[in-house]
Amino acid sequence: MSAPLVPDLDLVRRCQAIIGEYTATRVQIIADRPGNPMGAGVRRFGDAIATRAPAFGEHLFNRAFGFTDEALDDARAVIDWYAEWSVPAAFEIAPGPQSDGLMELLHARGYRQTRFHGAFAGWSDAPPAPAPGVEVRQVETSSDLAAFSDAYHLGWNRTEFRVPTRPWLTAPGWTLYLGLCDGAPAGAAILYMANGDAYLADGAVDPKFRRRGVHRALLDRRCADAAAAGAKVVFSGADYLGASSRNMIRKGLGVLYAKAIWTLR
């Protein structure tokens, strides 16, 4: 598709929804551990979603998505839900939907806007960019999952603990990808699909293999698979002006909006 993807309110809401749904699946995986030792949970309020995993502190897993002035009573309930466990939670607020009342409520309850985060969207059939020596394959075997896990943790610099990744293989809507550079495990990424849309999640590259085209190759493969599955639009998120956001723009994804992150301060 050659025409640019022009932002509108529908795209903003779809982006909020799929990010919330993806996060909900991650937190539900944690909640499904025997006995739910981390006290994780997910609550849904129409199109809005709140996730809670107190053991992670201030983290993506303690976050509310899609709340607007149309659901202020629900937002109050979520604020109380976080307060029950003294969770330092965050609300993501996107421009477009009416949110003045929500921000007044958050301010009154001790929340403040503390940062921004970029949301991106583009056509799934945007052309790929060849990367010599780079291969991407879907994770299906135990050996590939182990390599995926290694690359994921190195790419995200998570050395203090290992995330159990085996449940990800069978998580609804998830597909895992392993990026290889000259045959060596180099990167990891996830494609999440729901309601006909696609979300490019958690792309990470081992620092030893950066600037070799691995991240872009992971974008290309996931977009191609999303298109083959019938998704016309792909969404993603990244720190604004970070390396990942620049790769998305090179791929053809544009900035859909910068969401405001409100945290308890």
PDB file of C-alpha atoms in Angstrom:
ATOM      1  CA  MET A   1       0.000   0.000   0.000  1.00  0.00           C
ATOM      2  CA  SER A   2       1.598   3.251  -1.139  1.00  0.00           C
ATOM      3  CA  ALA A   3      -0.692   5.777   0.566  1.00  0.00           C
ATOM      4  CA  PRO A   4       0.470   6.901   4.015  1.00  0.00           C
ATOM      5  CA  LEU A   5      -1.371   5.622   7.050  1.00  0.00           C
ATOM      6  CA  VAL A   6      -3.121   8.747   8.344  1.00  0.00           C
ATOM      7  CA  PRO A   7      -3.816   8.771  12.111  1.00  0.00           C
ATOM      8  CA  ASP A   8      -7.424   8.949  13.253  1.00  0.00           C
ATOM      9  CA  LEU A   9      -9.368   8.213  16.428  1.00  0.00           C
ATOM     10  CA  ASP A  10     -10.131   4.647  15.369  1.00  0.00           C
ATOM     11  CA  LEU A  11      -6.428   3.853  14.938  1.00  0.00           C
ATOM     12  CA  VAL A  12      -5.629   5.390  18.316  1.00  0.00           C
ATOM     13  CA  ARG A  13      -8.247   3.239  20.029  1.00  0.00           C
ATOM     14  CA  ARG A  14      -7.157   0.098  18.185  1.00  0.00           C
ATOM     15  CA  CYS A  15      -3.562   0.737  19.208  1.00  0.00           C
ATOM     16  CA  GLN A  16      -4.521   1.249  22.833  1.00  0.00           C
ATOM     17  CA  ALA A  17      -6.613  -1.906  22.727  1.00  0.00           C
ATOM     18  CA  ILE A  18      -3.988  -4.239  21.307  1.00  0.00           C
ATOM     19  CA  ILE A  19      -1.261  -2.957  23.645  1.00  0.00           C
ATOM     20  CA  GLY A  20      -3.602  -3.521  26.565  1.00  0.00           C
ATOM     21  CA  GLU A  21      -4.564  -6.989  25.343  1.00  0.00           C
ATOM     22  CA  TYR A  22      -0.941  -8.012  24.851  1.00  0.00           C
ATOM     23  CA  THR A  23      -0.008  -6.840  28.343  1.00  0.00           C
ATOM     24  CA  ALA A  24      -3.047  -8.635  29.751  1.00  0.00           C
ATOM     25  CA  THR A  25      -1.900 -11.924  28.214  1.00  0.00           C
ATOM     26  CA  ARG A  26       1.563 -11.472  29.754  1.00  0.00           C
ATOM     27  CA  VAL A  27       0.146 -10.779  33.194  1.00  0.00           C
ATOM     28  CA  GLN A  28      -2.368 -13.641  32.890  1.00  0.00           C
ATOM     29  CA  ILE A  29       0.534 -16.012  32.236  1.00  0.00           C
ATOM     30  CA  ILE A  30       2.052 -14.835  35.532  1.00  0.00           C
ATOM     31  CA  ALA A  31      -1.298 -15.157  37.316  1.00  0.00           C
ATOM     32  CA  ASP A  32      -1.708 -18.725  36.028  1.00  0.00           C
ATOM     33  CA  ARG A  33       1.383 -19.954  37.859  1.00  0.00           C
ATOM     34  CA  PRO A  34       0.392 -22.436  40.593  1.00  0.00           C
ATOM     35  CA  GLY A  35      -0.928 -20.497  43.558  1.00  0.00           C
ATOM     36  CA  ASN A  36      -0.359 -17.152  41.778  1.00  0.00           C
ATOM     37  CA  PRO A  37       2.573 -16.312  44.104  1.00  0.00           C
ATOM     38  CA  MET A  38       2.995 -12.831  42.618  1.00  0.00           C
ATOM     39  CA  GLY A  39      -0.610 -11.823  43.138  1.00  0.00           C
ATOM     40  CA  ALA A  40      -1.034 -10.958  39.467  1.00  0.00           C
ATOM     41  CA  GLY A  41      -4.404 -10.073  38.001  1.00  0.00           C
ATOM     42  CA  VAL A  42      -6.242  -8.537  35.078  1.00  0.00           C
ATOM     43  CA  ARG A  43      -9.437  -6.462  35.156  1.00  0.00           C
ATOM     44  CA  ARG A  44     -11.481  -5.403  32.136  1.00  0.00           C
ATOM     45  CA  PHE A  45     -13.881  -2.487  31.857  1.00  0.00           C
ATOM     46  CA  GLY A  46     -15.352  -2.526  28.357  1.00  0.00           C
ATOM     47  CA  ASP A  47     -12.529  -1.391  26.091  1.00  0.00           C
ATOM     48  CA  ALA A  48     -10.259  -0.493  29.025  1.00  0.00           C
ATOM     49  CA  ILE A  49      -7.867  -2.917  30.718  1.00  0.00           C
ATOM     50  CA  ALA A  50      -5.952  -2.779  33.994  1.00  0.00           C
ATOM     51  CA  THR A  51      -3.151  -5.183  34.897  1.00  0.00           C
ATOM     52  CA  ARG A  52      -1.527  -5.738  38.267  1.00  0.00           C
ATOM     53  CA  ALA A  53       1.569  -7.695  39.310  1.00  0.00           C
ATOM     54  CA  PRO A  54       2.719  -6.157  42.621  1.00  0.00           C
ATOM     55  CA  ALA A  55       5.995  -8.082  42.777  1.00  0.00           C
ATOM     56  CA  PHE A  56       7.307  -6.113  39.795  1.00  0.00           C
ATOM     57  CA  GLY A  57       6.897  -2.662  41.400  1.00  0.00           C
ATOM     58  CA  GLU A  58       6.637   0.218  38.949  1.00  0.00           C
ATOM     59  CA  HIS A  59       6.516  -1.725  35.715  1.00  0.00           C
ATOM     60  CA  LEU A  60       4.575  -2.254  32.507  1.00  0.00           C
ATOM     61  CA  PHE A  61       2.676  -5.023  34.301  1.00  0.00           C
ATOM     62  CA  ASN A  62       1.090  -2.539  36.727  1.00  0.00           C
ATOM     63  CA  ARG A  63      -0.646  -0.382  34.175  1.00  0.00           C
ATOM     64  CA  ALA A  64      -4.049   0.825  32.989  1.00  0.00           C
ATOM     65  CA  PHE A  65      -4.859   1.128  29.287  1.00  0.00           C
ATOM     66  CA  GLY A  66      -7.705   2.769  27.391  1.00  0.00           C
ATOM     67  CA  PHE A  67      -9.376   4.708  30.200  1.00  0.00           C
ATOM     68  CA  THR A  68     -11.086   7.976  29.207  1.00  0.00           C
ATOM     69  CA  ASP A  69     -13.730  10.364  30.534  1.00  0.00           C
ATOM     70  CA  GLU A  70     -16.346   7.815  29.485  1.00  0.00           C
ATOM     71  CA  ALA A  71     -15.233   5.477  32.286  1.00  0.00           C
ATOM     72  CA  LEU A  72     -14.349   7.677  35.274  1.00  0.00           C
ATOM     73  CA  ASP A  73     -16.112   5.407  37.771  1.00  0.00           C
ATOM     74  CA  ASP A  74     -14.128   2.473  36.396  1.00  0.00           C
ATOM     75  CA  ALA A  75     -10.908   4.484  36.682  1.00  0.00           C
ATOM     76  CA  ARG A  76     -11.701   5.201  40.346  1.00  0.00           C
ATOM     77  CA  ALA A  77     -12.188   1.469  40.924  1.00  0.00           C
ATOM     78  CA  VAL A  78      -8.823   0.722  39.310  1.00  0.00           C
ATOM     79  CA  ILE A  79      -7.046   3.377  41.389  1.00  0.00           C
ATOM     80  CA  ASP A  80      -8.477   1.722  44.505  1.00  0.00           C
ATOM     81  CA  TRP A  81      -7.508  -1.725  43.178  1.00  0.00           C
ATOM     82  CA  TYR A  82      -3.882  -0.616  42.873  1.00  0.00           C
ATOM     83  CA  ALA A  83      -3.994   1.097  46.273  1.00  0.00           C
ATOM     84  CA  GLU A  84      -5.093  -2.165  47.948  1.00  0.00           C
ATOM     85  CA  TRP A  85      -1.616  -3.565  47.316  1.00  0.00           C
ATOM     86  CA  SER A  86       0.271  -0.229  47.423  1.00  0.00           C
ATOM     87  CA  VAL A  87       1.220  -0.774  43.795  1.00  0.00           C
ATOM     88  CA  PRO A  88       3.060   2.130  42.089  1.00  0.00           C
ATOM     89  CA  ALA A  89       0.881   1.847  39.007  1.00  0.00           C
ATOM     90  CA  ALA A  90       0.681   3.884  35.806  1.00  0.00           C
ATOM     91  CA  PHE A  91      -2.106   5.054  33.514  1.00  0.00           C
ATOM     92  CA  GLU A  92      -1.412   5.402  29.787  1.00  0.00           C
ATOM     93  CA  ILE A  93      -3.338   8.313  28.258  1.00  0.00           C
ATOM     94  CA  ALA A  94      -3.433   8.766  24.494  1.00  0.00           C
ATOM     95  CA  PRO A  95      -4.298  12.023  22.732  1.00  0.00           C
ATOM     96  CA  GLY A  96      -7.609  12.000  20.882  1.00  0.00           C
ATOM     97  CA  PRO A  97     -10.165  10.442  23.258  1.00  0.00           C
ATOM     98  CA  GLN A  98     -11.576  12.904  25.797  1.00  0.00           C
ATOM     99  CA  SER A  99      -9.487  12.583  28.952  1.00  0.00           C
ATOM    100  CA  ASP A 100      -9.631  15.934  30.783  1.00  0.00           C
ATOM    101  CA  GLY A 101     -11.762  14.507  33.594  1.00  0.00           C
ATOM    102  CA  LEU A 102      -9.518  11.445  33.881  1.00  0.00           C
ATOM    103  CA  MET A 103      -6.430  13.601  34.284  1.00  0.00           C
ATOM    104  CA  GLU A 104      -8.179  15.727  36.926  1.00  0.00           C
ATOM    105  CA  LEU A 105      -9.094  12.538  38.788  1.00  0.00           C
ATOM    106  CA  LEU A 106      -5.559  11.166  38.606  1.00  0.00           C
ATOM    107  CA  HIS A 107      -4.111  14.475  39.784  1.00  0.00           C
ATOM    108  CA  ALA A 108      -6.501  14.522  42.754  1.00  0.00           C
ATOM    109  CA  ARG A 109      -5.434  10.973  43.698  1.00  0.00           C
ATOM    110  CA  GLY A 110      -1.714  11.801  43.673  1.00  0.00           C
ATOM    111  CA  TYR A 111      -0.775  10.835  40.114  1.00  0.00           C
ATOM    112  CA  ARG A 112       1.413  13.024  37.901  1.00  0.00           C
ATOM    113  CA  GLN A 113       2.489  12.874  34.277  1.00  0.00           C
ATOM    114  CA  THR A 114       6.087  11.717  34.408  1.00  0.00           C
ATOM    115  CA  ARG A 115       7.042  10.763  30.849  1.00  0.00           C
ATOM    116  CA  PHE A 116       5.960  10.053  27.271  1.00  0.00           C
ATOM    117  CA  HIS A 117       6.145   6.902  25.172  1.00  0.00           C
ATOM    118  CA  GLY A 118       5.796   6.550  21.416  1.00  0.00           C
ATOM    119  CA  ALA A 119       3.088   4.522  19.683  1.00  0.00           C
ATOM    120  CA  PHE A 120       3.668   3.565  16.049  1.00  0.00           C
ATOM    121  CA  ALA A 121       1.512   2.228  13.236  1.00  0.00           C
ATOM    122  CA  GLY A 122       1.989   1.295   9.589  1.00  0.00           C
ATOM    123  CA  TRP A 123       0.887  -0.955   6.760  1.00  0.00           C
ATOM    124  CA  SER A 124       1.855  -4.578   7.232  1.00  0.00           C
ATOM    125  CA  ASP A 125       2.994  -4.941   3.617  1.00  0.00           C
ATOM    126  CA  ALA A 126       5.732  -2.291   3.816  1.00  0.00           C
ATOM    127  CA  PRO A 127       8.777  -3.516   1.845  1.00  0.00           C
ATOM    128  CA  PRO A 128      11.611  -5.358   3.614  1.00  0.00           C
ATOM    129  CA  ALA A 129      15.287  -4.409   3.687  1.00  0.00           C
ATOM    130  CA  PRO A 130      17.800  -7.210   3.015  1.00  0.00           C
ATOM    131  CA  ALA A 131      20.371  -7.780   5.752  1.00  0.00           C
ATOM    132  CA  PRO A 132      23.327  -9.975   4.674  1.00  0.00           C
ATOM    133  CA  GLY A 133      24.048 -12.783   7.095  1.00  0.00           C
ATOM    134  CA  VAL A 134      20.799 -12.289   9.037  1.00  0.00           C
ATOM    135  CA  GLU A 135      18.081 -14.939   9.250  1.00  0.00           C
ATOM    136  CA  VAL A 136      14.800 -14.935  11.177  1.00  0.00           C
ATOM    137  CA  ARG A 137      12.840 -18.053  12.003  1.00  0.00           C
ATOM    138  CA  GLN A 138       9.789 -18.858  14.044  1.00  0.00           C
ATOM    139  CA  VAL A 139      10.493 -20.506  17.393  1.00  0.00           C
ATOM    140  CA  GLU A 140       9.035 -24.003  17.448  1.00  0.00           C
ATOM    141  CA  THR A 141      11.623 -26.276  19.108  1.00  0.00           C
ATOM    142  CA  SER A 142      13.085 -26.413  22.609  1.00  0.00           C
ATOM    143  CA  SER A 143      16.542 -25.521  21.310  1.00  0.00           C
ATOM    144  CA  ASP A 144      15.203 -22.475  19.484  1.00  0.00           C
ATOM    145  CA  LEU A 145      13.282 -21.443  22.602  1.00  0.00           C
ATOM    146  CA  ALA A 146      16.476 -21.635  24.669  1.00  0.00           C
ATOM    147  CA  ALA A 147      18.313 -19.500  22.108  1.00  0.00           C
ATOM    148  CA  PHE A 148      15.366 -17.087  21.983  1.00  0.00           C
ATOM    149  CA  SER A 149      15.446 -16.774  25.775  1.00  0.00           C
ATOM    150  CA  ASP A 150      19.190 -16.089  25.794  1.00  0.00           C
ATOM    151  CA  ALA A 151      18.910 -13.395  23.125  1.00  0.00           C
ATOM    152  CA  TYR A 152      15.838 -11.885  24.787  1.00  0.00           C
ATOM    153  CA  HIS A 153      17.509 -11.505  28.175  1.00  0.00           C
ATOM    154  CA  LEU A 154      20.767 -10.196  26.721  1.00  0.00           C
ATOM    155  CA  GLY A 155      18.921  -7.773  24.465  1.00  0.00           C
ATOM    156  CA  TRP A 156      16.885  -6.357  27.341  1.00  0.00           C
ATOM    157  CA  ASN A 157      19.849  -6.482  29.750  1.00  0.00           C
ATOM    158  CA  ARG A 158      17.881  -8.612  32.169  1.00  0.00           C
ATOM    159  CA  THR A 159      20.585 -10.400  34.087  1.00  0.00           C
ATOM    160  CA  GLU A 160      19.069 -10.414  37.584  1.00  0.00           C
ATOM    161  CA  PHE A 161      16.507 -13.117  36.795  1.00  0.00           C
ATOM    162  CA  ARG A 162      15.259 -15.277  33.937  1.00  0.00           C
ATOM    163  CA  VAL A 163      11.696 -14.938  32.702  1.00  0.00           C
ATOM    164  CA  PRO A 164      10.057 -18.372  32.188  1.00  0.00           C
ATOM    165  CA  THR A 165       9.430 -18.240  28.441  1.00  0.00           C
ATOM    166  CA  ARG A 166       7.992 -21.696  27.770  1.00  0.00           C
ATOM    167  CA  PRO A 167       4.368 -20.582  28.394  1.00  0.00           C
ATOM    168  CA  TRP A 168       4.847 -17.976  25.665  1.00  0.00           C
ATOM    169  CA  LEU A 169       4.932 -20.703  23.011  1.00  0.00           C
ATOM    170  CA  THR A 170       1.277 -21.530  23.584  1.00  0.00           C
ATOM    171  CA  ALA A 171      -0.021 -18.108  24.648  1.00  0.00           C
ATOM    172  CA  PRO A 172      -3.105 -17.118  22.588  1.00  0.00           C
ATOM    173  CA  GLY A 173      -2.188 -14.852  19.689  1.00  0.00           C
ATOM    174  CA  TRP A 174       1.575 -15.080  20.284  1.00  0.00           C
ATOM    175  CA  THR A 175       4.297 -16.072  17.817  1.00  0.00           C
ATOM    176  CA  LEU A 176       7.962 -16.028  18.864  1.00  0.00           C
ATOM    177  CA  TYR A 177      10.863 -15.265  16.515  1.00  0.00           C
ATOM    178  CA  LEU A 178      14.586 -15.897  16.774  1.00  0.00           C
ATOM    179  CA  GLY A 179      16.993 -13.692  14.859  1.00  0.00           C
ATOM    180  CA  LEU A 180      20.339 -15.162  13.846  1.00  0.00           C
ATOM    181  CA  CYS A 181      23.422 -13.341  12.628  1.00  0.00           C
ATOM    182  CA  ASP A 182      25.946 -15.475  10.749  1.00  0.00           C
ATOM    183  CA  GLY A 183      24.192 -18.479  12.291  1.00  0.00           C
ATOM    184  CA  ALA A 184      24.496 -17.292  15.902  1.00  0.00           C
ATOM    185  CA  PRO A 185      21.465 -16.380  18.069  1.00  0.00           C
ATOM    186  CA  ALA A 186      21.326 -12.597  17.985  1.00  0.00           C
ATOM    187  CA  GLY A 187      17.817 -11.302  18.607  1.00  0.00           C
ATOM    188  CA  ALA A 188      14.306 -12.123  19.768  1.00  0.00           C
ATOM    189  CA  ALA A 189      10.863 -10.692  19.119  1.00  0.00           C
ATOM    190  CA  ILE A 190       7.149 -11.433  19.489  1.00  0.00           C
ATOM    191  CA  LEU A 191       4.200 -10.966  17.141  1.00  0.00           C
ATOM    192  CA  TYR A 192       0.867 -10.653  18.902  1.00  0.00           C
ATOM    193  CA  MET A 193      -2.397 -10.728  16.959  1.00  0.00           C
ATOM    194  CA  ALA A 194      -5.909  -9.974  18.178  1.00  0.00           C
ATOM    195  CA  ASN A 195      -9.146  -8.772  16.568  1.00  0.00           C
ATOM    196  CA  GLY A 196      -7.557  -8.586  13.127  1.00  0.00           C
ATOM    197  CA  ASP A 197      -4.696  -6.312  14.208  1.00  0.00           C
ATOM    198  CA  ALA A 198      -1.041  -7.057  14.877  1.00  0.00           C
ATOM    199  CA  TYR A 199       1.352  -5.800  17.540  1.00  0.00           C
ATOM    200  CA  LEU A 200       5.133  -5.961  17.172  1.00  0.00           C
ATOM    201  CA  ALA A 201       6.292  -6.645  20.719  1.00  0.00           C
ATOM    202  CA  ASP A 202       9.521  -6.922  22.660  1.00  0.00           C
ATOM    203  CA  GLY A 203      12.069  -6.795  19.841  1.00  0.00           C
ATOM    204  CA  ALA A 204      15.529  -7.116  21.395  1.00  0.00           C
ATOM    205  CA  VAL A 205      19.041  -7.651  20.032  1.00  0.00           C
ATOM    206  CA  ASP A 206      22.112  -8.945  21.846  1.00  0.00           C
ATOM    207  CA  PRO A 207      24.510  -5.952  22.072  1.00  0.00           C
ATOM    208  CA  LYS A 208      27.213  -8.001  20.308  1.00  0.00           C
ATOM    209  CA  PHE A 209      25.091  -8.086  17.145  1.00  0.00           C
ATOM    210  CA  ARG A 210      23.633  -4.597  17.006  1.00  0.00           C
ATOM    211  CA  ARG A 211      23.953  -2.469  13.868  1.00  0.00           C
ATOM    212  CA  ARG A 212      23.862  -5.612  11.722  1.00  0.00           C
ATOM    213  CA  GLY A 213      20.211  -5.345  10.642  1.00  0.00           C
ATOM    214  CA  VAL A 214      18.820  -7.901  13.108  1.00  0.00           C
ATOM    215  CA  HIS A 215      16.172  -5.632  14.588  1.00  0.00           C
ATOM    216  CA  ARG A 216      14.979  -4.564  11.139  1.00  0.00           C
ATOM    217  CA  ALA A 217      14.873  -8.193   9.979  1.00  0.00           C
ATOM    218  CA  LEU A 218      12.697  -9.077  12.967  1.00  0.00           C
ATOM    219  CA  LEU A 219      10.362  -6.216  12.016  1.00  0.00           C
ATOM    220  CA  ASP A 220      10.256  -7.381   8.391  1.00  0.00           C
ATOM    221  CA  ARG A 221       9.435 -10.994   9.231  1.00  0.00           C
ATOM    222  CA  ARG A 222       6.708 -10.125  11.711  1.00  0.00           C
ATOM    223  CA  CYS A 223       5.100  -7.635   9.325  1.00  0.00           C
ATOM    224  CA  ALA A 224       5.140 -10.198   6.516  1.00  0.00           C
ATOM    225  CA  ASP A 225       3.561 -12.854   8.743  1.00  0.00           C
ATOM    226  CA  ALA A 226       0.953 -10.384  10.000  1.00  0.00           C
ATOM    227  CA  ALA A 227       0.052  -9.501   6.408  1.00  0.00           C
ATOM    228  CA  ALA A 228      -0.187 -13.183   5.496  1.00  0.00           C
ATOM    229  CA  ALA A 229      -2.549 -13.688   8.442  1.00  0.00           C
ATOM    230  CA  GLY A 230      -4.832 -10.920   7.186  1.00  0.00           C
ATOM    231  CA  ALA A 231      -3.761  -7.949   9.326  1.00  0.00           C
ATOM    232  CA  LYS A 232      -3.483  -4.806   7.205  1.00  0.00           C
ATOM    233  CA  VAL A 233      -2.126  -2.602   9.982  1.00  0.00           C
ATOM    234  CA  VAL A 234       0.649  -3.288  12.482  1.00  0.00           C
ATOM    235  CA  PHE A 235       1.156  -1.398  15.744  1.00  0.00           C
ATOM    236  CA  SER A 236       4.138  -1.098  18.028  1.00  0.00           C
ATOM    237  CA  GLY A 237       5.654   1.016  20.778  1.00  0.00           C
ATOM    238  CA  ALA A 238       9.100   2.369  21.597  1.00  0.00           C
ATOM    239  CA  ASP A 239      10.890   5.144  23.395  1.00  0.00           C
ATOM    240  CA  TYR A 240      10.583   8.225  21.228  1.00  0.00           C
ATOM    241  CA  LEU A 241      13.828   8.899  19.300  1.00  0.00           C
ATOM    242  CA  GLY A 242      15.338   5.609  20.449  1.00  0.00           C
ATOM    243  CA  ALA A 243      17.038   3.155  18.098  1.00  0.00           C
ATOM    244  CA  SER A 244      13.929   0.966  17.896  1.00  0.00           C
ATOM    245  CA  SER A 245      11.732   3.909  16.908  1.00  0.00           C
ATOM    246  CA  ARG A 246      14.143   4.912  14.158  1.00  0.00           C
ATOM    247  CA  ASN A 247      14.122   1.368  12.782  1.00  0.00           C
ATOM    248  CA  MET A 248      10.320   1.408  12.750  1.00  0.00           C
ATOM    249  CA  ILE A 249      10.278   4.660  10.821  1.00  0.00           C
ATOM    250  CA  ARG A 250      12.756   3.233   8.301  1.00  0.00           C
ATOM    251  CA  LYS A 251      10.417   0.255   7.966  1.00  0.00           C
ATOM    252  CA  GLY A 252       7.501   2.568   7.197  1.00  0.00           C
ATOM    253  CA  LEU A 253       5.765   2.758  10.554  1.00  0.00           C
ATOM    254  CA  GLY A 254       4.938   6.316  11.554  1.00  0.00           C
ATOM    255  CA  VAL A 255       4.395   7.935  14.917  1.00  0.00           C
ATOM    256  CA  LEU A 256       0.702   7.441  15.682  1.00  0.00           C
ATOM    257  CA  TYR A 257       0.831   9.362  18.950  1.00  0.00           C
ATOM    258  CA  ALA A 258       2.942  10.031  22.019  1.00  0.00           C
ATOM    259  CA  LYS A 259       1.106   8.693  25.037  1.00  0.00           C
ATOM    260  CA  ALA A 260       1.392  10.390  28.409  1.00  0.00           C
ATOM    261  CA  ILE A 261       2.365   8.140  31.306  1.00  0.00           C
ATOM    262  CA  TRP A 262       0.833   9.133  34.643  1.00  0.00           C
ATOM    263  CA  THR A 263       2.381   7.558  37.725  1.00  0.00           C
ATOM    264  CA  LEU A 264       1.789   7.841  41.442  1.00  0.00           C
ATOM    265  CA  ARG A 265       4.225  10.377  42.835  1.00  0.00           C
TER     266      ARG A 265
END
